[in-house]
């Protein structure tokens, strides 16, 4: 089968000399990245153009579309960030209103800024025990729809692997005649494989959100499928007008010099899933079930199963005794066991699996958390209590007050204010934990005492808090507030 990668290899082995960009000239001696350079070209004859595809790139997108079953599928080489920007821009007119979960990726907020949108938030349904974003039902969305809302934006699966009722939410949106955008960046593997007869906890992956009725779905193929970082897909349901609008904005938000290496990686990934998708998903399920089975009797370390985590690719690790924070678990697994996890929260550490993991790697994780569980148990026996106070602190239950629109606040001049003195002041920048990049406060919102205490707690736990300025002199932590 002629695909983009084969076409690039054919070019690299031809006698055609490149008097065009890029500057490495496909010379494999130019830098150590010789393998990639032989396939790295610009838009030349016979290689199509991502922004106006009609040849080999169009065929590659159509192959991806056949796998996912959308009306149109577009390649993204600027990651799902570009896909979210394009989707929101296409679905909501400038200055309009969008209904969204607070726990949306920062790219959603950037889109809201660029389009000067009013954001109406769904209620906070975060899990109080694990302190991770919650999921939403059709009723949740219906209760917050009004005549001003022009689109709904839902993240499903969440970063931690929890899924909302996309089918029901889509039905609620379509009754109102508005589109549903689903940030399914972490769900590119959904819908593949079959339902397996397994003794373990997971026997399939969830259904693909485009097949559940969503109007625009964004997939990061690099997150859970074998594709290079920065590769993504945008799917549009059967709506030609919406499809054309998304394409228009993709031309704005994507580079005008898209990487053929990245596009070839997407194409090869789609070929791999078309030919070996069942085997890939079965391996993923086997790995996840192995972890569940081998850790089921641990006394302190808890790895929630399908009763809480819908996506078998996500392994949430927490200490139910409160002895260790998520950051501590993450650090110990990295420094003592040479296991690099995806992220650490204040309560959990998160590992991501795929069908390309190895049994050796899975067993190392199982052995590590088992030994960690033993250490926690010995600590409890020796001290009669946990090392730290329970870490499942009660965070603020209400969103910060909105004083002014995000787009207005963003361009206002700011001061640096000592964090502990910021109560009542208006944020001039985002503050968020990263990953996953969900904002604790958005520009234009008011700092409360509870929020300040939460942010200080995250800093004390050594979590990655973005948007807080640490003074080298040691005078404290500062935030940007509007003058």
Tab-separated table of C-alpha atoms in Angstrom:
chain	number	residue	atom	x	y	z
A	1	UNK	CA	0.000	0.000	0.000
A	2	UNK	CA	1.353	3.409	-0.972
A	3	UNK	CA	1.399	5.601	2.146
A	4	UNK	CA	3.071	8.846	3.054
A	5	UNK	CA	6.085	7.168	4.638
A	6	UNK	CA	6.739	4.932	1.615
A	7	UNK	CA	6.503	7.959	-0.638
A	8	UNK	CA	9.064	9.809	1.486
A	9	UNK	CA	11.464	6.857	1.440
A	10	UNK	CA	11.059	6.635	-2.327
A	11	UNK	CA	12.075	10.297	-2.570
A	12	UNK	CA	15.069	9.839	-0.246
A	13	UNK	CA	16.365	6.992	-2.414
A	14	UNK	CA	15.865	8.848	-5.684
A	15	UNK	CA	18.476	10.983	-7.394
A	16	UNK	CA	16.427	14.156	-7.019
A	17	UNK	CA	18.547	16.937	-5.535
A	18	UNK	CA	16.817	19.342	-3.081
A	19	UNK	CA	17.295	22.987	-3.986
A	20	UNK	CA	14.531	23.843	-1.509
A	21	UNK	CA	13.901	23.952	2.244
A	22	UNK	CA	14.722	22.620	4.814
A	23	UNK	CA	18.344	23.555	5.337
A	24	UNK	CA	19.646	20.086	6.201
A	25	UNK	CA	18.955	19.156	2.535
A	26	UNK	CA	18.126	15.554	3.503
A	27	UNK	CA	21.853	15.053	4.075
A	28	UNK	CA	22.050	12.306	6.693
A	29	UNK	CA	25.464	13.565	7.807
A	30	UNK	CA	24.124	16.988	8.815
A	31	UNK	CA	23.301	16.110	12.452
A	32	UNK	CA	22.774	12.942	14.531
A	33	UNK	CA	19.074	13.050	13.547
A	34	UNK	CA	19.916	11.449	10.246
A	35	UNK	CA	17.030	8.967	10.330
A	36	UNK	CA	14.416	11.678	10.562
A	37	UNK	CA	16.105	14.051	8.143
A	38	UNK	CA	15.915	11.658	5.228
A	39	UNK	CA	12.111	11.994	5.355
A	40	UNK	CA	11.885	15.674	6.296
A	41	UNK	CA	10.744	17.820	3.379
A	42	UNK	CA	8.650	20.855	2.575
A	43	UNK	CA	5.623	21.018	0.254
A	44	UNK	CA	7.136	19.996	-3.063
A	45	UNK	CA	5.578	18.490	-6.193
A	46	UNK	CA	3.750	15.183	-5.653
A	47	UNK	CA	3.628	15.583	-1.851
A	48	UNK	CA	0.400	17.561	-1.413
A	49	UNK	CA	-0.240	20.363	1.103
A	50	UNK	CA	-1.780	19.886	4.544
A	51	UNK	CA	-3.692	23.165	4.309
A	52	UNK	CA	-5.238	22.359	0.937
A	53	UNK	CA	-4.910	18.599	0.666
A	54	UNK	CA	-6.044	16.828	-2.470
A	55	UNK	CA	-3.487	14.049	-2.959
A	56	UNK	CA	-1.430	11.803	-0.708
A	57	UNK	CA	-2.207	13.700	2.520
A	58	UNK	CA	-5.928	13.637	1.757
A	59	UNK	CA	-5.736	9.875	1.216
A	60	UNK	CA	-3.920	9.495	4.546
A	61	UNK	CA	-6.636	11.500	6.321
A	62	UNK	CA	-9.302	9.386	4.660
A	63	UNK	CA	-7.586	6.231	5.943
A	64	UNK	CA	-7.745	7.640	9.462
A	65	UNK	CA	-11.356	8.621	8.924
A	66	UNK	CA	-12.322	5.082	7.954
A	67	UNK	CA	-10.943	3.806	11.254
A	68	UNK	CA	-12.824	6.298	13.417
A	69	UNK	CA	-15.989	6.687	11.341
A	70	UNK	CA	-16.282	10.472	11.188
A	71	UNK	CA	-17.527	12.690	8.374
A	72	UNK	CA	-14.137	14.384	8.028
A	73	UNK	CA	-10.782	13.797	9.711
A	74	UNK	CA	-7.927	16.305	9.647
A	75	UNK	CA	-4.279	15.822	10.602
A	76	UNK	CA	-2.783	18.092	13.270
A	77	UNK	CA	0.966	18.491	13.665
A	78	UNK	CA	0.631	21.235	16.292
A	79	UNK	CA	-0.858	18.767	18.752
A	80	UNK	CA	-4.368	18.667	20.159
A	81	UNK	CA	-3.854	22.261	21.262
A	82	UNK	CA	-4.332	23.416	17.661
A	83	UNK	CA	-7.334	21.122	17.353
A	84	UNK	CA	-9.015	22.583	20.435
A	85	UNK	CA	-8.319	26.145	19.270
A	86	UNK	CA	-9.831	25.403	15.863
A	87	UNK	CA	-12.834	23.520	17.258
A	88	UNK	CA	-13.860	26.235	19.725
A	89	UNK	CA	-13.263	28.999	17.181
A	90	UNK	CA	-15.415	27.208	14.596
A	91	UNK	CA	-18.272	26.383	16.951
A	92	UNK	CA	-18.801	29.699	18.748
A	93	UNK	CA	-18.993	33.164	17.249
A	94	UNK	CA	-16.678	35.849	18.580
A	95	UNK	CA	-17.994	37.200	21.869
A	96	UNK	CA	-20.364	34.256	22.299
A	97	UNK	CA	-20.960	31.901	25.223
A	98	UNK	CA	-19.738	28.329	25.702
A	99	UNK	CA	-20.660	25.835	28.427
A	100	UNK	CA	-17.697	23.855	29.738
A	101	UNK	CA	-16.319	21.886	32.629
A	102	UNK	CA	-13.886	23.859	34.757
A	103	UNK	CA	-11.370	21.018	34.458
A	104	UNK	CA	-10.625	21.763	30.804
A	105	UNK	CA	-7.136	21.926	29.344
A	106	UNK	CA	-5.511	25.355	29.159
A	107	UNK	CA	-5.833	25.316	25.352
A	108	UNK	CA	-9.591	25.667	25.844
A	109	UNK	CA	-9.062	28.849	27.857
A	110	UNK	CA	-6.663	30.162	25.236
A	111	UNK	CA	-9.379	29.636	22.637
A	112	UNK	CA	-11.874	31.447	24.866
A	113	UNK	CA	-9.442	34.366	25.133
A	114	UNK	CA	-8.811	34.546	21.399
A	115	UNK	CA	-12.537	34.481	20.632
A	116	UNK	CA	-13.460	36.777	23.563
A	117	UNK	CA	-15.941	34.195	24.862
A	118	UNK	CA	-18.003	34.124	28.018
A	119	UNK	CA	-17.480	30.788	29.765
A	120	UNK	CA	-20.388	29.264	31.649
A	121	UNK	CA	-19.154	26.501	33.944
A	122	UNK	CA	-20.700	23.168	34.759
A	123	UNK	CA	-20.749	22.365	38.501
A	124	UNK	CA	-17.638	21.009	40.167
A	125	UNK	CA	-17.903	17.218	40.300
A	126	UNK	CA	-14.324	16.493	41.330
A	127	UNK	CA	-13.707	13.335	43.316
A	128	UNK	CA	-13.257	14.393	46.956
A	129	UNK	CA	-11.063	11.420	47.855
A	130	UNK	CA	-8.634	11.370	44.954
A	131	UNK	CA	-9.039	15.061	44.076
A	132	UNK	CA	-9.314	14.445	40.354
A	133	UNK	CA	-11.818	15.962	37.876
A	134	UNK	CA	-15.225	14.339	37.708
A	135	UNK	CA	-17.517	13.321	34.862
A	136	UNK	CA	-20.826	14.640	33.574
A	137	UNK	CA	-24.238	13.259	32.664
A	138	UNK	CA	-26.895	14.403	30.233
A	139	UNK	CA	-28.880	15.877	33.144
A	140	UNK	CA	-25.847	17.866	34.351
A	141	UNK	CA	-25.582	19.567	30.983
A	142	UNK	CA	-29.317	20.062	30.421
A	143	UNK	CA	-29.583	21.913	33.724
A	144	UNK	CA	-27.073	24.525	32.573
A	145	UNK	CA	-28.092	25.034	28.956
A	146	UNK	CA	-29.767	28.316	28.120
A	147	UNK	CA	-30.432	30.408	25.017
A	148	UNK	CA	-26.985	32.049	25.205
A	149	UNK	CA	-24.940	28.838	25.060
A	150	UNK	CA	-23.687	28.186	21.524
A	151	UNK	CA	-21.633	25.031	22.170
A	152	UNK	CA	-20.650	22.604	24.933
A	153	UNK	CA	-17.054	21.567	25.647
A	154	UNK	CA	-16.379	18.322	27.550
A	155	UNK	CA	-13.126	16.499	28.319
A	156	UNK	CA	-13.647	12.740	28.028
A	157	UNK	CA	-11.696	10.764	28.983
A	158	UNK	CA	-10.140	12.962	31.606
A	159	UNK	CA	-6.388	12.911	32.131
A	160	UNK	CA	-6.948	10.250	34.804
A	161	UNK	CA	-9.172	8.096	32.567
A	162	UNK	CA	-12.754	8.902	33.583
A	163	UNK	CA	-15.498	9.181	30.943
A	164	UNK	CA	-18.626	11.314	30.777
A	165	UNK	CA	-21.959	10.279	29.228
A	166	UNK	CA	-21.100	11.588	25.771
A	167	UNK	CA	-24.088	9.943	24.094
A	168	UNK	CA	-26.535	11.575	26.485
A	169	UNK	CA	-24.774	14.946	26.433
A	170	UNK	CA	-24.747	14.917	22.624
A	171	UNK	CA	-28.494	14.266	22.668
A	172	UNK	CA	-29.015	17.245	24.998
A	173	UNK	CA	-26.926	19.487	22.735
A	174	UNK	CA	-28.631	18.413	19.553
A	175	UNK	CA	-32.085	19.067	21.040
A	176	UNK	CA	-30.925	22.678	21.390
A	177	UNK	CA	-29.305	22.679	17.950
A	178	UNK	CA	-25.794	23.335	19.255
A	179	UNK	CA	-22.577	21.338	18.737
A	180	UNK	CA	-20.759	19.212	21.305
A	181	UNK	CA	-16.958	19.442	21.291
A	182	UNK	CA	-15.135	16.614	23.049
A	183	UNK	CA	-11.506	16.952	24.035
A	184	UNK	CA	-10.692	13.265	23.759
A	185	UNK	CA	-6.956	13.819	23.526
A	186	UNK	CA	-6.332	10.852	25.822
A	187	UNK	CA	-8.849	8.587	24.053
A	188	UNK	CA	-7.358	7.950	20.608
A	189	UNK	CA	-7.317	4.217	21.399
A	190	UNK	CA	-11.031	4.131	22.246
A	191	UNK	CA	-13.199	2.025	19.947
A	192	UNK	CA	-10.397	-0.288	18.829
A	193	UNK	CA	-10.198	-3.976	19.595
A	194	UNK	CA	-13.128	-6.128	20.531
A	195	UNK	CA	-14.770	-7.197	23.755
A	196	UNK	CA	-12.587	-9.953	25.127
A	197	UNK	CA	-13.613	-12.774	27.435
A	198	UNK	CA	-11.266	-12.000	30.301
A	199	UNK	CA	-11.116	-13.076	33.895
A	200	UNK	CA	-9.670	-9.700	34.860
A	201	UNK	CA	-11.353	-6.378	35.445
A	202	UNK	CA	-11.080	-4.854	31.966
A	203	UNK	CA	-12.434	-6.648	28.898
A	204	UNK	CA	-12.548	-3.749	26.406
A	205	UNK	CA	-11.805	-0.066	25.943
A	206	UNK	CA	-14.651	2.494	25.911
A	207	UNK	CA	-16.399	3.465	22.694
A	208	UNK	CA	-14.955	6.204	20.525
A	209	UNK	CA	-16.607	9.553	21.294
A	210	UNK	CA	-17.182	10.447	17.614
A	211	UNK	CA	-19.401	7.357	17.370
A	212	UNK	CA	-21.330	8.437	20.472
A	213	UNK	CA	-22.661	11.563	18.783
A	214	UNK	CA	-20.061	14.262	19.446
A	215	UNK	CA	-19.806	16.883	16.689
A	216	UNK	CA	-16.076	17.613	16.973
A	217	UNK	CA	-13.579	15.247	18.603
A	218	UNK	CA	-9.894	15.908	19.142
A	219	UNK	CA	-7.508	12.951	19.543
A	220	UNK	CA	-3.838	13.076	20.484
A	221	UNK	CA	-2.667	9.943	18.702
A	222	UNK	CA	0.735	10.220	20.381
A	223	UNK	CA	-0.638	9.910	23.916
A	224	UNK	CA	-1.805	6.293	23.848
A	225	UNK	CA	-1.038	5.082	20.310
A	226	UNK	CA	2.318	4.509	18.553
A	227	UNK	CA	2.809	7.934	16.999
A	228	UNK	CA	5.290	10.758	17.466
A	229	UNK	CA	4.803	13.540	19.985
A	230	UNK	CA	2.760	16.483	18.648
A	231	UNK	CA	0.576	14.346	16.359
A	232	UNK	CA	-3.173	14.672	16.587
A	233	UNK	CA	-6.450	14.179	14.722
A	234	UNK	CA	-9.567	16.331	14.528
A	235	UNK	CA	-12.801	14.554	13.596
A	236	UNK	CA	-16.031	16.246	12.562
A	237	UNK	CA	-19.438	14.585	12.411
A	238	UNK	CA	-21.753	14.873	9.421
A	239	UNK	CA	-21.883	18.662	9.202
A	240	UNK	CA	-20.184	20.114	6.144
A	241	UNK	CA	-20.495	23.724	7.277
A	242	UNK	CA	-18.879	22.974	10.630
A	243	UNK	CA	-16.211	20.886	8.925
A	244	UNK	CA	-15.307	23.763	6.614
A	245	UNK	CA	-15.094	26.168	9.564
A	246	UNK	CA	-12.795	23.846	11.499
A	247	UNK	CA	-10.558	23.558	8.458
A	248	UNK	CA	-10.463	27.349	8.103
A	249	UNK	CA	-9.234	27.750	11.664
A	250	UNK	CA	-6.766	24.874	11.424
A	251	UNK	CA	-5.108	26.891	8.667
A	252	UNK	CA	-4.703	29.706	11.177
A	253	UNK	CA	-3.549	27.735	14.209
A	254	UNK	CA	-1.261	25.227	12.490
A	255	UNK	CA	2.155	25.994	11.109
A	256	UNK	CA	2.386	26.829	7.407
A	257	UNK	CA	5.378	24.453	7.255
A	258	UNK	CA	3.909	21.196	8.598
A	259	UNK	CA	6.304	18.342	9.338
A	260	UNK	CA	6.106	15.468	6.887
A	261	UNK	CA	7.849	13.280	9.457
A	262	UNK	CA	4.967	13.875	11.868
A	263	UNK	CA	2.314	13.367	9.189
A	264	UNK	CA	3.985	10.122	8.124
A	265	UNK	CA	4.000	9.039	11.762
A	266	UNK	CA	0.226	9.549	11.985
A	267	UNK	CA	-0.282	7.617	8.762
A	268	UNK	CA	1.883	4.701	9.922
A	269	UNK	CA	0.070	4.695	13.266
A	270	UNK	CA	-3.271	4.404	11.490
A	271	UNK	CA	-1.913	1.557	9.371
A	272	UNK	CA	-0.670	-0.190	12.514
A	273	UNK	CA	-4.060	0.084	14.209
A	274	UNK	CA	-5.891	-1.014	11.072
A	275	UNK	CA	-3.752	-4.136	10.777
A	276	UNK	CA	-2.980	-4.911	14.428
A	277	UNK	CA	-5.467	-2.905	16.487
A	278	UNK	CA	-7.057	-5.967	18.090
A	279	UNK	CA	-3.695	-7.282	19.230
A	280	UNK	CA	-2.639	-3.848	20.484
A	281	UNK	CA	-5.749	-3.432	22.644
A	282	UNK	CA	-5.607	-7.005	23.927
A	283	UNK	CA	-2.025	-6.415	25.089
A	284	UNK	CA	-3.101	-3.200	26.828
A	285	UNK	CA	-5.934	-4.996	28.629
A	286	UNK	CA	-3.649	-7.864	29.639
A	287	UNK	CA	-1.156	-5.438	31.166
A	288	UNK	CA	-3.835	-3.500	33.025
A	289	UNK	CA	-5.498	-6.637	34.370
A	290	UNK	CA	-2.126	-8.006	35.461
A	291	UNK	CA	-1.528	-4.860	37.535
A	292	UNK	CA	-5.009	-5.069	39.081
A	293	UNK	CA	-4.631	-8.743	39.954
A	294	UNK	CA	-1.122	-8.489	41.399
A	295	UNK	CA	-1.883	-5.430	43.552
A	296	UNK	CA	-5.378	-6.344	44.738
A	297	UNK	CA	-4.261	-7.333	48.259
A	298	UNK	CA	-2.031	-4.337	49.029
A	299	UNK	CA	-2.868	-2.725	52.373
A	300	UNK	CA	-2.104	0.941	51.665
A	301	UNK	CA	-1.369	1.526	47.980
A	302	UNK	CA	-4.623	1.593	46.031
A	303	UNK	CA	-4.940	1.317	42.238
A	304	UNK	CA	-8.615	1.925	41.393
A	305	UNK	CA	-10.161	-0.321	38.755
A	306	UNK	CA	-13.040	0.025	36.357
A	307	UNK	CA	-15.469	0.979	39.092
A	308	UNK	CA	-13.774	4.397	39.003
A	309	UNK	CA	-11.319	4.545	36.089
A	310	UNK	CA	-12.934	3.781	32.717
A	311	UNK	CA	-9.748	3.810	30.644
A	312	UNK	CA	-7.477	0.768	31.100
A	313	UNK	CA	-4.528	2.840	29.820
A	314	UNK	CA	-4.550	4.908	33.023
A	315	UNK	CA	-3.062	3.564	36.252
A	316	UNK	CA	-3.928	5.834	39.166
A	317	UNK	CA	-1.761	5.143	42.224
A	318	UNK	CA	-2.549	6.546	45.663
A	319	UNK	CA	-1.812	5.867	49.326
A	320	UNK	CA	-5.114	5.389	51.125
A	321	UNK	CA	-3.463	5.777	54.547
A	322	UNK	CA	-2.399	9.363	53.857
A	323	UNK	CA	1.226	8.522	54.623
A	324	UNK	CA	2.506	9.612	51.213
A	325	UNK	CA	1.471	12.324	48.799
A	326	UNK	CA	1.191	11.677	45.090
A	327	UNK	CA	4.388	13.673	44.620
A	328	UNK	CA	6.231	11.429	47.077
A	329	UNK	CA	5.017	8.265	45.347
A	330	UNK	CA	6.046	9.714	42.003
A	331	UNK	CA	9.506	10.685	43.324
A	332	UNK	CA	10.229	7.332	44.960
A	333	UNK	CA	9.227	5.368	41.862
A	334	UNK	CA	11.453	7.586	39.731
A	335	UNK	CA	14.505	7.873	41.962
A	336	UNK	CA	14.587	4.465	43.652
A	337	UNK	CA	13.039	2.256	40.963
A	338	UNK	CA	13.908	4.143	37.762
A	339	UNK	CA	10.227	4.305	36.740
A	340	UNK	CA	9.221	7.597	35.133
A	341	UNK	CA	5.497	8.133	35.618
A	342	UNK	CA	3.326	10.572	33.675
A	343	UNK	CA	2.420	12.994	36.461
A	344	UNK	CA	1.992	13.603	40.182
A	345	UNK	CA	-0.928	15.261	41.917
A	346	UNK	CA	-1.376	16.096	45.561
A	347	UNK	CA	-3.117	12.756	46.167
A	348	UNK	CA	-2.231	10.534	43.196
A	349	UNK	CA	0.547	9.536	40.866
A	350	UNK	CA	-0.415	8.534	37.327
A	351	UNK	CA	1.114	5.974	34.969
A	352	UNK	CA	0.045	5.551	31.340
A	353	UNK	CA	-0.004	2.145	29.640
A	354	UNK	CA	-0.200	1.225	25.972
A	355	UNK	CA	-0.150	-1.895	23.842
A	356	UNK	CA	3.563	-1.306	23.308
A	357	UNK	CA	4.545	-1.663	26.961
A	358	UNK	CA	6.550	-4.740	27.928
A	359	UNK	CA	5.884	-7.445	30.500
A	360	UNK	CA	9.228	-6.592	32.081
A	361	UNK	CA	8.194	-2.961	32.548
A	362	UNK	CA	4.780	-3.898	33.948
A	363	UNK	CA	6.331	-6.324	36.428
A	364	UNK	CA	8.807	-3.675	37.579
A	365	UNK	CA	5.911	-1.355	38.374
A	366	UNK	CA	4.047	-4.093	40.243
A	367	UNK	CA	7.146	-4.983	42.269
A	368	UNK	CA	7.857	-1.332	43.052
A	369	UNK	CA	4.379	-0.465	44.353
A	370	UNK	CA	4.302	-3.721	46.334
A	371	UNK	CA	7.571	-2.844	48.061
A	372	UNK	CA	6.328	0.694	48.640
A	373	UNK	CA	3.202	-0.708	50.266
A	374	UNK	CA	5.355	-2.781	52.628
A	375	UNK	CA	7.410	0.280	53.604
A	376	UNK	CA	4.260	2.239	54.387
A	377	UNK	CA	2.913	-0.604	56.494
A	378	UNK	CA	6.145	-0.882	58.509
A	379	UNK	CA	6.133	2.878	59.068
A	380	UNK	CA	2.590	2.709	60.418
A	381	UNK	CA	3.423	-0.198	62.716
A	382	UNK	CA	6.576	1.447	64.065
A	383	UNK	CA	5.063	4.875	64.652
A	384	UNK	CA	1.482	3.949	65.376
A	385	UNK	CA	0.361	6.574	62.876
A	386	UNK	CA	1.091	7.906	59.412
A	387	UNK	CA	4.177	9.967	58.636
A	388	UNK	CA	2.179	12.984	57.496
A	389	UNK	CA	-1.253	14.302	58.201
A	390	UNK	CA	-3.887	12.905	55.806
A	391	UNK	CA	-3.369	14.681	52.536
A	392	UNK	CA	-6.901	14.614	51.235
A	393	UNK	CA	-7.461	18.215	52.279
A	394	UNK	CA	-10.782	19.840	51.575
A	395	UNK	CA	-10.176	22.300	48.760
A	396	UNK	CA	-12.363	25.222	47.825
A	397	UNK	CA	-15.811	24.064	46.761
A	398	UNK	CA	-16.798	27.053	44.663
A	399	UNK	CA	-15.146	28.547	41.613
A	400	UNK	CA	-13.504	31.948	42.070
A	401	UNK	CA	-15.739	34.968	41.491
A	402	UNK	CA	-15.540	36.330	37.947
A	403	UNK	CA	-14.828	40.054	38.113
A	404	UNK	CA	-14.169	40.614	34.431
A	405	UNK	CA	-14.055	38.679	31.184
A	406	UNK	CA	-10.936	36.612	30.475
A	407	UNK	CA	-10.257	38.454	27.220
A	408	UNK	CA	-10.495	41.807	29.001
A	409	UNK	CA	-8.316	40.783	31.947
A	410	UNK	CA	-5.599	39.269	29.784
A	411	UNK	CA	-4.582	42.612	28.273
A	412	UNK	CA	-4.723	44.641	31.482
A	413	UNK	CA	-1.438	45.797	33.093
A	414	UNK	CA	-0.457	43.735	36.140
A	415	UNK	CA	1.504	43.976	39.381
A	416	UNK	CA	3.369	41.252	41.250
A	417	UNK	CA	1.527	40.657	44.510
A	418	UNK	CA	2.693	38.489	47.396
A	419	UNK	CA	0.539	35.358	47.207
A	420	UNK	CA	-0.429	35.503	50.870
A	421	UNK	CA	-1.645	39.093	50.382
A	422	UNK	CA	-3.627	38.467	47.182
A	423	UNK	CA	-7.049	38.001	48.793
A	424	UNK	CA	-9.619	40.166	47.026
A	425	UNK	CA	-7.323	40.978	44.120
A	426	UNK	CA	-8.048	39.986	40.514
A	427	UNK	CA	-5.806	37.478	38.753
A	428	UNK	CA	-3.852	38.745	35.768
A	429	UNK	CA	-2.554	35.340	34.711
A	430	UNK	CA	-3.450	31.652	34.886
A	431	UNK	CA	-2.331	29.568	37.852
A	432	UNK	CA	-2.501	25.831	37.312
A	433	UNK	CA	-0.977	22.511	38.257
A	434	UNK	CA	0.946	21.011	35.342
A	435	UNK	CA	0.327	18.450	34.145
A	436	UNK	CA	-2.511	18.404	33.247
A	437	UNK	CA	-2.849	22.200	32.936
A	438	UNK	CA	-6.271	22.743	34.503
A	439	UNK	CA	-6.487	26.289	35.948
A	440	UNK	CA	-6.904	26.960	39.643
A	441	UNK	CA	-7.684	30.562	38.757
A	442	UNK	CA	-8.302	32.287	35.414
A	443	UNK	CA	-7.417	35.891	34.548
A	444	UNK	CA	-10.304	38.097	35.617
A	445	UNK	CA	-11.197	35.993	38.674
A	446	UNK	CA	-10.832	36.994	42.313
A	447	UNK	CA	-8.414	35.380	44.776
A	448	UNK	CA	-10.114	33.986	47.873
A	449	UNK	CA	-8.482	32.982	51.164
A	450	UNK	CA	-9.363	29.314	50.547
A	451	UNK	CA	-7.778	29.337	47.095
A	452	UNK	CA	-4.613	31.014	48.407
A	453	UNK	CA	-4.318	28.330	51.091
A	454	UNK	CA	-4.769	25.606	48.473
A	455	UNK	CA	-2.062	27.101	46.231
A	456	UNK	CA	0.304	27.418	49.201
A	457	UNK	CA	-0.381	23.768	50.042
A	458	UNK	CA	0.478	22.661	46.509
A	459	UNK	CA	3.729	24.635	46.651
A	460	UNK	CA	4.620	23.034	50.005
A	461	UNK	CA	4.019	19.603	48.474
A	462	UNK	CA	6.493	20.548	45.695
A	463	UNK	CA	3.924	20.146	42.938
A	464	UNK	CA	4.486	21.929	39.631
A	465	UNK	CA	2.431	25.094	40.138
A	466	UNK	CA	2.607	27.289	37.055
A	467	UNK	CA	1.847	30.990	37.200
A	468	UNK	CA	3.407	31.575	40.636
A	469	UNK	CA	6.647	33.559	40.748
A	470	UNK	CA	9.344	32.486	43.183
A	471	UNK	CA	11.696	35.284	44.198
A	472	UNK	CA	15.377	34.210	44.248
A	473	UNK	CA	15.885	36.336	47.335
A	474	UNK	CA	13.571	34.044	49.260
A	475	UNK	CA	11.085	36.811	50.082
A	476	UNK	CA	8.142	34.608	49.109
A	477	UNK	CA	5.873	33.627	46.228
A	478	UNK	CA	4.178	36.209	44.050
A	479	UNK	CA	1.267	36.191	41.611
A	480	UNK	CA	0.261	38.566	38.843
A	481	UNK	CA	-2.763	40.680	39.721
A	482	UNK	CA	-4.517	43.387	37.750
A	483	UNK	CA	-3.591	46.951	38.641
